[in-house]
Short mmCIF file of C-alpha atoms in Angstrom, two decimals:
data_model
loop_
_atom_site.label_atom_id
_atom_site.label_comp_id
_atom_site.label_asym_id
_atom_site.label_seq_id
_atom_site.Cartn_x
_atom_site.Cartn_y
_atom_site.Cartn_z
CA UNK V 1 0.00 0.00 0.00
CA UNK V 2 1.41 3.13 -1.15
CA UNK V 3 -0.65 5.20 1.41
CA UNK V 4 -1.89 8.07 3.15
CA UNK V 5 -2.65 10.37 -0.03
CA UNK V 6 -5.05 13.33 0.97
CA UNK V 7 -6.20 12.89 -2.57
CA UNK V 8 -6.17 10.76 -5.15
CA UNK V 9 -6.80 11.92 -8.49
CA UNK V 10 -7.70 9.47 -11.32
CA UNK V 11 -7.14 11.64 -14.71
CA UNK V 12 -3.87 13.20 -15.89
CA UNK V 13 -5.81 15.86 -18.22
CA UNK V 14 -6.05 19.31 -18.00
CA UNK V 15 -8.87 19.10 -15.65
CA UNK V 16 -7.05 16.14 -13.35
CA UNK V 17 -3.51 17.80 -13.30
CA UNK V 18 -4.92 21.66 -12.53
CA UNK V 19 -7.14 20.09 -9.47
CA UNK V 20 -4.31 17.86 -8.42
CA UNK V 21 -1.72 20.90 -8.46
CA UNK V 22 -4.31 23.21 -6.73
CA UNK V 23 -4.71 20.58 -4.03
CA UNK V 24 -0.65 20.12 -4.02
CA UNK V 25 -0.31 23.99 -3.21
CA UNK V 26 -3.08 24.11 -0.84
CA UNK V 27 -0.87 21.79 0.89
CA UNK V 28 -2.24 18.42 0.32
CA UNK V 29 -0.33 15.19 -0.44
CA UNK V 30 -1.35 14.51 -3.89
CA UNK V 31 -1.45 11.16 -6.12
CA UNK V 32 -2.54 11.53 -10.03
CA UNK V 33 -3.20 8.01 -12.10
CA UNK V 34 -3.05 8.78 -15.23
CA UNK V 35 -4.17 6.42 -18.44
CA UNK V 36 -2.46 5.29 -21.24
CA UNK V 37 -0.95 6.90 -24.49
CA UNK V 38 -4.47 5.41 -26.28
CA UNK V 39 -7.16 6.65 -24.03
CA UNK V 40 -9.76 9.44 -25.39
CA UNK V 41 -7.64 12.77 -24.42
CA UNK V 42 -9.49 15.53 -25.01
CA UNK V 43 -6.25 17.36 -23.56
CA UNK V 44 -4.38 16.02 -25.87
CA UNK V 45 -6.88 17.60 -29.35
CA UNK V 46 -8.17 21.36 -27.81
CA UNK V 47 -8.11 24.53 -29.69
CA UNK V 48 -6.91 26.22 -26.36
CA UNK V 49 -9.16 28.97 -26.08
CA UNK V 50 -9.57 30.27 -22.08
CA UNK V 51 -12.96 31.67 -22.80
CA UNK V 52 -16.02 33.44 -21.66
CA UNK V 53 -17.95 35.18 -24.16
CA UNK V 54 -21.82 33.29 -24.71
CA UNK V 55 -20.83 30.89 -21.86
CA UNK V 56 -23.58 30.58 -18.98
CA UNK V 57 -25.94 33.00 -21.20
CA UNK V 58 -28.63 30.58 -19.92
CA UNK V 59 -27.05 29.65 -16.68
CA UNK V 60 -26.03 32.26 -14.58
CA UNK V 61 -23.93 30.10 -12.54
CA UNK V 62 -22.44 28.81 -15.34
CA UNK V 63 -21.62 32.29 -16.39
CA UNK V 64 -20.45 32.80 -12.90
CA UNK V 65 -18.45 29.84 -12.55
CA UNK V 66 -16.76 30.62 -15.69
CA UNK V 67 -15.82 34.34 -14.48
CA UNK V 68 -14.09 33.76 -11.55
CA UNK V 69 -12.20 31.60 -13.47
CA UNK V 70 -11.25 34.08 -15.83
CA UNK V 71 -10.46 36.28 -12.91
CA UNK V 72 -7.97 33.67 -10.89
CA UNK V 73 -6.53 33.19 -14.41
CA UNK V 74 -3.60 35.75 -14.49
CA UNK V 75 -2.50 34.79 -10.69
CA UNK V 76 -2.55 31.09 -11.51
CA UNK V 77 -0.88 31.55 -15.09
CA UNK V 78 1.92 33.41 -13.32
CA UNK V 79 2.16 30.56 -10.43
CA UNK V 80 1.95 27.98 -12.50
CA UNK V 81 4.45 29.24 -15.10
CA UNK V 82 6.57 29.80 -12.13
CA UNK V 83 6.55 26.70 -10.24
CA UNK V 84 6.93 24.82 -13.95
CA UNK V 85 9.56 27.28 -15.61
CA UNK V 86 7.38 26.38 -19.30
CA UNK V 87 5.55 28.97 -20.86
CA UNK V 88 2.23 27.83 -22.19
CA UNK V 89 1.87 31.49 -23.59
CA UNK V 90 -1.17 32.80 -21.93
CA UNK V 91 -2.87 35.47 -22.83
CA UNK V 92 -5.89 37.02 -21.73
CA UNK V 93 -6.28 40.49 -23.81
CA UNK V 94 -9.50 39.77 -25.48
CA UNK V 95 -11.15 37.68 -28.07
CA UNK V 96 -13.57 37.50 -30.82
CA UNK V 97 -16.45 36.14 -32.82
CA UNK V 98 -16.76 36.47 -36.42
CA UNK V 99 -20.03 37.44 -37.71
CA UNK V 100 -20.95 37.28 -41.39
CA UNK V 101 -23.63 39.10 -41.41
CA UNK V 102 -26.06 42.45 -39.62
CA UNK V 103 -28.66 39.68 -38.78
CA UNK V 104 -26.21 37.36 -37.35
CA UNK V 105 -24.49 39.85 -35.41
CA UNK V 106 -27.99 41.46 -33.70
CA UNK V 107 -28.68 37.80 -33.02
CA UNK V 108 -25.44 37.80 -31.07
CA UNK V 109 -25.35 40.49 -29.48
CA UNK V 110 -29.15 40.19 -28.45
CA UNK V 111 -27.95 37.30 -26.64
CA UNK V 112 -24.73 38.03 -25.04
CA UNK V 113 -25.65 41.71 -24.09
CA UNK V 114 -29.10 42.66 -23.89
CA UNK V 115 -29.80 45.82 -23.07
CA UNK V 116 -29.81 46.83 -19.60
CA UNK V 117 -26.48 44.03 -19.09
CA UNK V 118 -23.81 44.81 -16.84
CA UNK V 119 -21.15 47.32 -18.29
CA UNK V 120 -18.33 45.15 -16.33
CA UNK V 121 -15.23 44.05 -17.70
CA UNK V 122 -16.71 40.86 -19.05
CA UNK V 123 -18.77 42.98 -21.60
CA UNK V 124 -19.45 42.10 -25.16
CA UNK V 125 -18.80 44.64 -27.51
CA UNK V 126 -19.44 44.85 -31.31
CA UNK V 127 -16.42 45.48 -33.50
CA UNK V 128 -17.80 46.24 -36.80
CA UNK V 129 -15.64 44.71 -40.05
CA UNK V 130 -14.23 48.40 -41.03
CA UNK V 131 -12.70 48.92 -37.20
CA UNK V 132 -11.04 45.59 -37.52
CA UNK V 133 -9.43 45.61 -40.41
CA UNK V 134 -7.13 48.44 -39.13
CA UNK V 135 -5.38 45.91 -36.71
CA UNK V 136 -6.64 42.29 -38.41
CA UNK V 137 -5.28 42.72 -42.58
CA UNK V 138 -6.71 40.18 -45.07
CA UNK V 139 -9.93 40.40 -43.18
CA UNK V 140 -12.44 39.61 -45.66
CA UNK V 141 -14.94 41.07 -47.55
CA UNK V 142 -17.73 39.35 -46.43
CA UNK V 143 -16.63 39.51 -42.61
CA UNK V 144 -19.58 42.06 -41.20
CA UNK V 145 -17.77 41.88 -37.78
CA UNK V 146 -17.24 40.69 -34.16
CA UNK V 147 -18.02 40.56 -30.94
CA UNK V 148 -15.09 41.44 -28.42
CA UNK V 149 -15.38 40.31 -25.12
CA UNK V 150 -11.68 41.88 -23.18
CA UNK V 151 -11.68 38.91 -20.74
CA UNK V 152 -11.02 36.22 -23.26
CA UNK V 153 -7.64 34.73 -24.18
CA UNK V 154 -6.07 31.64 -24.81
CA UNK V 155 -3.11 29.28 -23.65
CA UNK V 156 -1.15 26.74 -26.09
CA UNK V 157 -3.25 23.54 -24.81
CA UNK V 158 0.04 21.32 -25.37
CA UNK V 159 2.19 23.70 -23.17
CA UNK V 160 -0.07 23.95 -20.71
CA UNK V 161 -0.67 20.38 -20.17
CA UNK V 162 3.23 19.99 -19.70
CA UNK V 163 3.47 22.75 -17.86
CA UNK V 164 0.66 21.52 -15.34
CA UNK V 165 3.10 18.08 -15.32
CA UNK V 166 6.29 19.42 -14.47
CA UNK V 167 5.01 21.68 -11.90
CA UNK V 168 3.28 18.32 -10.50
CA UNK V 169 6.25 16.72 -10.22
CA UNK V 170 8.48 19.82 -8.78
CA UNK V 171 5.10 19.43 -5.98
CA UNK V 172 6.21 16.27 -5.55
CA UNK V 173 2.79 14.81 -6.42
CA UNK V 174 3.03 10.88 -7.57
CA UNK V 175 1.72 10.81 -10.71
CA UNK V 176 1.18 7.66 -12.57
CA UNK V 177 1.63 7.49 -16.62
CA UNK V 178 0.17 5.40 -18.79
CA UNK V 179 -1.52 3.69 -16.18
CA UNK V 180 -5.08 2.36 -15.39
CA UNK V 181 -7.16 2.52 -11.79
CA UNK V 182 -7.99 -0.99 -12.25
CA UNK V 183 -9.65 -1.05 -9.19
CA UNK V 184 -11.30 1.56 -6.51
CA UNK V 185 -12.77 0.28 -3.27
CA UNK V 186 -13.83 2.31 -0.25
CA UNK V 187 -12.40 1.39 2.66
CA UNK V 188 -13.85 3.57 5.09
CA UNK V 189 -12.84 6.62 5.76
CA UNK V 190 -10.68 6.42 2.31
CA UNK V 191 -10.58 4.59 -0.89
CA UNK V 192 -7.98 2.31 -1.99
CA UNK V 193 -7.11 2.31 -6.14
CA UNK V 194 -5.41 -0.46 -7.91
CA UNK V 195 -2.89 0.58 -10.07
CA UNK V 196 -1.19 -2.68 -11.57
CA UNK V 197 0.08 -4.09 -8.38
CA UNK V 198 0.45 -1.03 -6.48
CA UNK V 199 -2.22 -0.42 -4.03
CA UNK V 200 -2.70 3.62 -3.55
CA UNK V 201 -4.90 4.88 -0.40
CA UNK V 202 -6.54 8.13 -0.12
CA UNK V 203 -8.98 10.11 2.45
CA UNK V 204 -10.26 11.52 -0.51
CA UNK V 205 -10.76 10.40 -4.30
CA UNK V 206 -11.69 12.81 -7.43
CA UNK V 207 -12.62 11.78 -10.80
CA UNK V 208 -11.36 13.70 -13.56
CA UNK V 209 -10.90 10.63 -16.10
CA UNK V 210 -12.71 12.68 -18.95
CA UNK V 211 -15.25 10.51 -20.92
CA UNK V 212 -14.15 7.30 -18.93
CA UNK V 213 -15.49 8.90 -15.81
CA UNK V 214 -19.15 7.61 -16.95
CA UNK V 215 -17.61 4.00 -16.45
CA UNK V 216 -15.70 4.81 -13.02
CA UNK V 217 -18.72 6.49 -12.01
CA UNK V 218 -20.98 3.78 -11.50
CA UNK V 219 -18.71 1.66 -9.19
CA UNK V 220 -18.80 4.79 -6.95
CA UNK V 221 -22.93 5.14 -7.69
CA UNK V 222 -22.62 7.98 -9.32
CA UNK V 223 -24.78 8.34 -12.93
CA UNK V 224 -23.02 10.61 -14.87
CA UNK V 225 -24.65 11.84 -17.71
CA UNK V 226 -21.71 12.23 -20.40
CA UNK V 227 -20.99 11.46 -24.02
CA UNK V 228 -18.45 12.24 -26.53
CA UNK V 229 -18.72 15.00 -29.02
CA UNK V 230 -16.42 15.27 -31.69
CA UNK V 231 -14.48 18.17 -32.95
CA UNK V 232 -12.19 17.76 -35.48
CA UNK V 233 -9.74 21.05 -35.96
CA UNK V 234 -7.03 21.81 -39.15
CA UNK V 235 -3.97 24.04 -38.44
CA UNK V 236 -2.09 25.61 -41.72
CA UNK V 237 1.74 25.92 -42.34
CA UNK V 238 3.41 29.05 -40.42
CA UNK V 239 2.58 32.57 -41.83
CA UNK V 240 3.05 36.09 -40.70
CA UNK V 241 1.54 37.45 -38.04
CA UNK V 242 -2.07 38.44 -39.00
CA UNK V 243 -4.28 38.20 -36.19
CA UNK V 244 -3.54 39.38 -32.74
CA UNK V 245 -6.56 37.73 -31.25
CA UNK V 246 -7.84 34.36 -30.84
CA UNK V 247 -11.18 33.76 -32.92
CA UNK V 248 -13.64 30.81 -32.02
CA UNK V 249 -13.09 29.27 -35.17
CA UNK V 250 -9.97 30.88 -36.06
CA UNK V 251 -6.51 31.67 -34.28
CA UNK V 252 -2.89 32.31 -35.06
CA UNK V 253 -0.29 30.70 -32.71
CA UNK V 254 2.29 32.72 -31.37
CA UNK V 255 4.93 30.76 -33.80
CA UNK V 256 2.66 31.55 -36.64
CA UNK V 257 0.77 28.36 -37.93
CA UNK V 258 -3.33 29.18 -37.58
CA UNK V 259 -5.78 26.30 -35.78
CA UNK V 260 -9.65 26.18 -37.87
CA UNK V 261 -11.67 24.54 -35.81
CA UNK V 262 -13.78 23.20 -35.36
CA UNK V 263 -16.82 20.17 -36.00
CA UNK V 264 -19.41 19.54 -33.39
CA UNK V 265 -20.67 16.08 -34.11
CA UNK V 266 -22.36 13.61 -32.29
CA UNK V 267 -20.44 10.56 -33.54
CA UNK V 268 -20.01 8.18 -30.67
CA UNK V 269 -16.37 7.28 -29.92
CA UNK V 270 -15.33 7.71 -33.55
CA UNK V 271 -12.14 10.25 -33.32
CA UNK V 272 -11.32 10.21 -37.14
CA UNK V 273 -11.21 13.15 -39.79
CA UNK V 274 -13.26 13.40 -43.10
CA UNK V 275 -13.31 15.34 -45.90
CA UNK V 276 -16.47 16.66 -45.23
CA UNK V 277 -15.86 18.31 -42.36
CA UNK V 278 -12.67 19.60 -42.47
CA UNK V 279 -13.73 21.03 -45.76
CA UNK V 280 -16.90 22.81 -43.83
CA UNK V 281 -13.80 24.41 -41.61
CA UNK V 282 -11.81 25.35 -44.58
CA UNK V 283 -14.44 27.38 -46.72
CA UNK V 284 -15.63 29.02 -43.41
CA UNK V 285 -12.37 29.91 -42.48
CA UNK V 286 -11.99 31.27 -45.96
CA UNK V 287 -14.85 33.89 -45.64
CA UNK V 288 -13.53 35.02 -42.77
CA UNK V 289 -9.56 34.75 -44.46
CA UNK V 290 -9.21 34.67 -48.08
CA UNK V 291 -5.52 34.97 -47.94
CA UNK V 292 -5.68 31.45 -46.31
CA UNK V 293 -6.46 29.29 -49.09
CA UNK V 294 -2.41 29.83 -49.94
CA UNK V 295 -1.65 27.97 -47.01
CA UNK V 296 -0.24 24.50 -46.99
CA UNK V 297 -2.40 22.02 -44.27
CA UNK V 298 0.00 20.64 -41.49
CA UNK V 299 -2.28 18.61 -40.32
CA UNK V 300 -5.79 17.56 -39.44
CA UNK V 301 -7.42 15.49 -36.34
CA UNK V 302 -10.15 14.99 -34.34
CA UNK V 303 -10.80 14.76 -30.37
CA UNK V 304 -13.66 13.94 -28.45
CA UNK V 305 -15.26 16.94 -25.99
CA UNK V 306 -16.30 15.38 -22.65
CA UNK V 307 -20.16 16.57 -23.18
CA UNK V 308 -23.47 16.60 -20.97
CA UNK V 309 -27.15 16.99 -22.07
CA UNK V 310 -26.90 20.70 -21.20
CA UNK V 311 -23.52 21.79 -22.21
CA UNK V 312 -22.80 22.73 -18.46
CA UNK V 313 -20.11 20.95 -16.15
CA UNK V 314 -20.82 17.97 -13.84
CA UNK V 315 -19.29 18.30 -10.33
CA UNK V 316 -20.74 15.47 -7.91
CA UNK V 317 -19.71 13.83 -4.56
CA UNK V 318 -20.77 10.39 -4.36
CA UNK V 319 -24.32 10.17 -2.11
CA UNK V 320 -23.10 6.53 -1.23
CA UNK V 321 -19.03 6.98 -0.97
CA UNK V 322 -18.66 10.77 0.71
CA UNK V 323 -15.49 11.94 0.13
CA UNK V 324 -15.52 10.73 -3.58
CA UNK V 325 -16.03 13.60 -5.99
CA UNK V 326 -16.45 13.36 -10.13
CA UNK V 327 -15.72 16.18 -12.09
CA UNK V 328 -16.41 16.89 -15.89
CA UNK V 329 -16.60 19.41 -18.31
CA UNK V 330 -15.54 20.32 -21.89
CA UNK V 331 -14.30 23.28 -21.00
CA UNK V 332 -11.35 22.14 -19.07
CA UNK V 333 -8.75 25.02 -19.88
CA UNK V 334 -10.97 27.67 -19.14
CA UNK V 335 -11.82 26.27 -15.66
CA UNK V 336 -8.28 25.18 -15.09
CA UNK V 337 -7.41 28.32 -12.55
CA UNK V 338 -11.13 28.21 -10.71
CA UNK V 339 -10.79 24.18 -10.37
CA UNK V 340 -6.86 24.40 -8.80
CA UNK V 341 -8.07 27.37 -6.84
CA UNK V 342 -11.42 26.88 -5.92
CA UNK V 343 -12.64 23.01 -6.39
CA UNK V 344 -9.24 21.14 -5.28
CA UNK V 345 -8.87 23.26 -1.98
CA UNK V 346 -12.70 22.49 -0.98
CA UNK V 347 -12.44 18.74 -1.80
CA UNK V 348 -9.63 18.45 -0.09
CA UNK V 349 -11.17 20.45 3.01
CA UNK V 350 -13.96 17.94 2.66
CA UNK V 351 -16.83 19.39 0.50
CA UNK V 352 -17.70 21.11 -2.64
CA UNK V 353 -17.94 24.68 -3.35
CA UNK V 354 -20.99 26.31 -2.81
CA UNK V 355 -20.75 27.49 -6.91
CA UNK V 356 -20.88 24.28 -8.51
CA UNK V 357 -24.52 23.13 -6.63
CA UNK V 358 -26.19 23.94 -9.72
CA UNK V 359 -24.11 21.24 -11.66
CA UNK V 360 -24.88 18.06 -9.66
CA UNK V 361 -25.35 14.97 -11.46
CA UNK V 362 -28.94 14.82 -10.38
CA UNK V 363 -29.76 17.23 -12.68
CA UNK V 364 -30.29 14.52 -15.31
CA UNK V 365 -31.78 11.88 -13.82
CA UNK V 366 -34.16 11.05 -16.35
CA UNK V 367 -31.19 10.73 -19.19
CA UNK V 368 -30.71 7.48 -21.05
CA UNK V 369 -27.44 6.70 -21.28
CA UNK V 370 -25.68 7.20 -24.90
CA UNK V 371 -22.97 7.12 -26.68
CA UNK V 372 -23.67 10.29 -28.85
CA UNK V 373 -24.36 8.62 -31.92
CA UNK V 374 -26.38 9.55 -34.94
CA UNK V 375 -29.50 9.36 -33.13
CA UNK V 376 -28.93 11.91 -30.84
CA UNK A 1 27.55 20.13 -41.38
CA UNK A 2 26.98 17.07 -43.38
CA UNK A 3 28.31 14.79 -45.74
CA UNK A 4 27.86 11.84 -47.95
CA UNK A 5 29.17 8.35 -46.73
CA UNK A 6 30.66 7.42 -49.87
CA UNK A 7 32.40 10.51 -51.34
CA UNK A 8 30.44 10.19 -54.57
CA UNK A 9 27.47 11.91 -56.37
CA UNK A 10 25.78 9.35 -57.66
CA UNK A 11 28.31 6.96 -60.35
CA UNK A 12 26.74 4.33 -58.76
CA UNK A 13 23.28 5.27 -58.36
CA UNK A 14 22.99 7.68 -61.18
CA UNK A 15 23.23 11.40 -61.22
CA UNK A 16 20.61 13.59 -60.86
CA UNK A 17 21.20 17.74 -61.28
CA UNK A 18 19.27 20.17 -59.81
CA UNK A 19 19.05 24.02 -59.06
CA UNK A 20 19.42 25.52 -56.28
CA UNK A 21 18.69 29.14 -56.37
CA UNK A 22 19.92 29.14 -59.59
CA UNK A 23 22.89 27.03 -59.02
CA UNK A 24 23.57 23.86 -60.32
CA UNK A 25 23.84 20.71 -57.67
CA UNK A 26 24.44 17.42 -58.30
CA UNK A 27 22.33 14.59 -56.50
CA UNK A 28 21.85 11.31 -56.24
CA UNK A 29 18.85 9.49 -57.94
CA UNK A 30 16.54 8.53 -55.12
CA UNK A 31 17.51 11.51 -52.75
CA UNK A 32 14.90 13.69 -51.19
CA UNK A 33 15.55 17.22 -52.30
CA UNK A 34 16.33 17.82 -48.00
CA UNK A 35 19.30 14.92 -48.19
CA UNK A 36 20.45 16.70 -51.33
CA UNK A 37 20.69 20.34 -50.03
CA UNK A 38 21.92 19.06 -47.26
CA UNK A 39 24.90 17.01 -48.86
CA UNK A 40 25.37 19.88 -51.24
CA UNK A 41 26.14 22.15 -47.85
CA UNK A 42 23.12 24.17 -47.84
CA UNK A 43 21.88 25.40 -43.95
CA UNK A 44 19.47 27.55 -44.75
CA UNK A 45 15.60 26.12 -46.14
CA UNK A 46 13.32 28.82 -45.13
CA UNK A 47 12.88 32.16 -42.13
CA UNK A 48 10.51 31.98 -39.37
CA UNK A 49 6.98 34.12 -40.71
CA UNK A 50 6.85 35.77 -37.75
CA UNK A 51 10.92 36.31 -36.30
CA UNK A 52 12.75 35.36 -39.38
CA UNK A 53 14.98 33.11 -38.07
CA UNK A 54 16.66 30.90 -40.28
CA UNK A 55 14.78 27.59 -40.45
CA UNK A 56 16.94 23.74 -41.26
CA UNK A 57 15.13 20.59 -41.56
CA UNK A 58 14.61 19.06 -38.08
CA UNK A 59 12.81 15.92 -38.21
CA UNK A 60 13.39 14.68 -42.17
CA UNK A 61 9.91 12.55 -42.18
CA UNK A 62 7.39 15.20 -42.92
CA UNK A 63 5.89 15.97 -39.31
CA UNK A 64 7.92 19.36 -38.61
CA UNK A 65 7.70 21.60 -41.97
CA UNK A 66 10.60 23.49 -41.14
CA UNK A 67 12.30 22.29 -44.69
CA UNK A 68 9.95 24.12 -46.18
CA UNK A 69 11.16 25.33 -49.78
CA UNK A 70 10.14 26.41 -52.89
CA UNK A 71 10.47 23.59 -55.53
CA UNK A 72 9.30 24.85 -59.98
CA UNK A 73 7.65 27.70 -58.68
CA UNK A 74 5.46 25.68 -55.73
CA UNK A 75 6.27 27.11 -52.57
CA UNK A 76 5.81 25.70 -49.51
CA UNK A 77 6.66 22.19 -49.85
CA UNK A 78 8.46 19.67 -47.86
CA UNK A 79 11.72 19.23 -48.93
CA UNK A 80 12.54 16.05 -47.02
CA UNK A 81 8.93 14.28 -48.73
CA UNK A 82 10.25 14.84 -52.19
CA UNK A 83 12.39 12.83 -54.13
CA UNK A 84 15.21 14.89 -56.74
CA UNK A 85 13.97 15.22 -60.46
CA UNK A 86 16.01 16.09 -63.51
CA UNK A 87 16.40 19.87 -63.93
CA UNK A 88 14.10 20.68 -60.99
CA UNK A 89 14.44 24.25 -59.66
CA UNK A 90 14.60 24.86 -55.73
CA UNK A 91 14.65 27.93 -53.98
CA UNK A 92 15.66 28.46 -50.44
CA UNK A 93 14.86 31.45 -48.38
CA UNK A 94 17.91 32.58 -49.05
CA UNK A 95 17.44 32.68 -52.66
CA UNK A 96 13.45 33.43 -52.79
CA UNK A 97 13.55 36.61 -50.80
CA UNK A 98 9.54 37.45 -51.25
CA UNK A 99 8.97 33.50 -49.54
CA UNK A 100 9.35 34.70 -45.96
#
């Protein structure tokens, strides 16, 4: 028995590594197991956008949730950069939606700021096409505009995952790679996880295992509603600098190849590319870009977002096991600084945050379990 | 920086020329055009868009796309994916100025 673990996080992700390093610096003793080189990493496939603009326009708690984060974002990029010595190049100076058209953009901004909405720093503002083409050239001619919201920003998803690791193992948090929990028992007062021979015991035990947590869930009796949606993303050969912020569909990394994203399909657990959809990115990313279609294609993929019936996140302590949480989300990077801050220090301390009550699994009781095929 | 194994350019294998920003360079037949700017002394492929650094191949198996070159006219293609043709014209950064 490899024992006495305040926490024991199964999940090496984004969303497992930024809740086991928060818990690390709140001063637990920290265990990650991590799966294998194969799993479904959604990690792995992001577009790496740290974003709040039309999140939580239905859900104020959402919205909420998604805020603070935003706000612990700059102190937690700086620790975290710190404590790793990697720079995932954060950046948090605004970001935008391209809108092709007056109806589309009233639409928008209709939604995202009604009239009468708070004039706080998280405000949506409309950029029309002629403003932006002063700092954005090759902007096209059929762009009408975008909204601007000042608190979005994005990370390189890669770098931060890495970053996240070495700073877990400067922590000195054990994390286990490219292995399984085969096993999770409670034991009273703890759980006990199987990992290949090694027995690891915790007081407490958080889920962050992605899509797999559906599976993991049930020996714990927790129902968690969640099915894969796939995305599948292009990014072009390296050209000059062109656009200083990230786009939803559209951004230019700081060495100067540009992601297109992306597809949201309801495919099951079928992670592979077609024509048909990447071309769908391409043409749209050519209204918005003409000057693209001179750009070679580096490469293509797909990766599977950890999705629930509503969009929103699931956090959940098990009604049978106390002390064992489940957390899930497709939004992992932009939650990364309120789930090390805020969710790892409270399940450590016993509990969850008061925030997240809105996102128990209870909410959908009455779902069928799926696979988000074609018939959903 | 590198060099060919066997001193020669290509008796045995046959002899393929190419340009090279207008210069002639002899190859091997079967050569990607990356082994034979490489063999033929050439550092530079292509700048950095955004710093312009000079750019070398890195990983010579088509994942990196910093051999990037211009080969009859085409830019942006991989140098180390592309075998050496008869009379086929490459330019580098250093000799396509406008490619950066």
């Amino acid at each position: 028995m490899t024992g006495g673990f305040d926490l024991v996080v199964i999940g090496g992700g984004i969303i497992g590594c930024a809740a086991a390093w928060g818990a690390a610096s709140a001063g637990g003793r920290v265990a990650v197991v991590d799966g294998g080189d194969a799993d479904d990493r959604a990690s792995n496939g992001n577009f790496g956008l740290l974003w709040t603009q039309g999140k939580g326009v239905d859900a104020p708690p959402y919205a909420a949730w998604t805020r603070r984060s935003a706000h612990l974002w700059p102190e937690f990029a700086a620790a975290l950069a710190e404590a790793s010595g990697i720079d995932f190049g954060f950046e948090q100076k605004g970001g935008l939606h391209f809108v092709l058209s007056a109806d589309e953009a009233a639409r928008r901004m209709a939604a995202l700021a009604p009239p009468g909405s708070a004039r706080d720093d998280f405000a949506v503002e409309f950029l029309p096409a002629a403003d932006l083409g002063r700092d954005i050239p090759g902007l096209g001619p059929e762009v009408f505009g975008a909204t601007f919201c000042p608190r979005d920003g994005a990370v390189n998803p890669l770098r931060l995952l890495q970053a996240l690791r070495g700073a877990l193992a400067r922590a000195n948090v054990a994390v286990f790679q490219g292995r399984r929990a085969d096993g999770i028992r409670a034991t009273g007062g703890g759980f006990a996880v199987s990992v290949g021979e090694r027995q690891l015991s915790g007081a407490r035990l958080l889920l962050a295992a992605g899509l797999a947590n559906r599976e993991l869930g049930r020996g714990l009796g927790l129902e968690l509603a969640l099915f894969p949606q796939r995305g599948q993303l292009l990014v072009t050969e390296r050209t000059p600098p062109f656009l200083p912020w990230p786009g939803t569909a559209v951004r230019q990394m700081p060495e100067g190849t540009v992601l297109l994203g992306s597809t949201q399909e309801n495919v099951g657990f079928d992670k592979s590319v077609g024509v048909a959809g990447l071309a769908g990115i391409a043409q749209r990313a050519l209204r918005l870009f003409p000057h693209l279609g001179g750009l070679a294609l580096v490469r293509s993929w797909a990766c599977l977002r950890v999705m629930t019936p509503d969009g929103l996140p699931i956090y959940e302590e098990s009604p049978r096991f106390p002390g064992a949480f489940a957390a899930a989300a497709h939004s992992g990077i932009t939650l990364a600084a309120v789930h090390a801050r805020v969710l790892a220090p409270a399940i450590l301390a016993g509990g969850l945050p008061a925030d997240v009550a809105s996102f128990a699994a209870g909410r959908f009781a009455d779902w069928q379990p799926h696979d988000g095929g074609p018939e959903h | 920086m590198f060099g060919r194994l066997s001193g020669d350019d290509g008796e045995a294998s046959g002899r393929v020329e190419i340009r090279v920003d207008g210069r002639p360079v002899a190859a091997r037949a079967g050569d990607s055009v990356a082994g034979a700017l490489l063999a033929a002394g050439v550092r530079r492929f292509r700048r950095s868009p955004v710093t312009g650094a000079p750019r070398a191949p890195y990983c010579m198996m088509g994942i990196c796309f910093e051999c990037l070159v211009t080969i009859d006219g085409q830019p942006g293609r991989q140098a180390c994916m592309i075998a050496v043709a008869p009379g086929m014209d490459v330019r580098t950064a250093e000799g396509d100025p406008d490619r950066d």
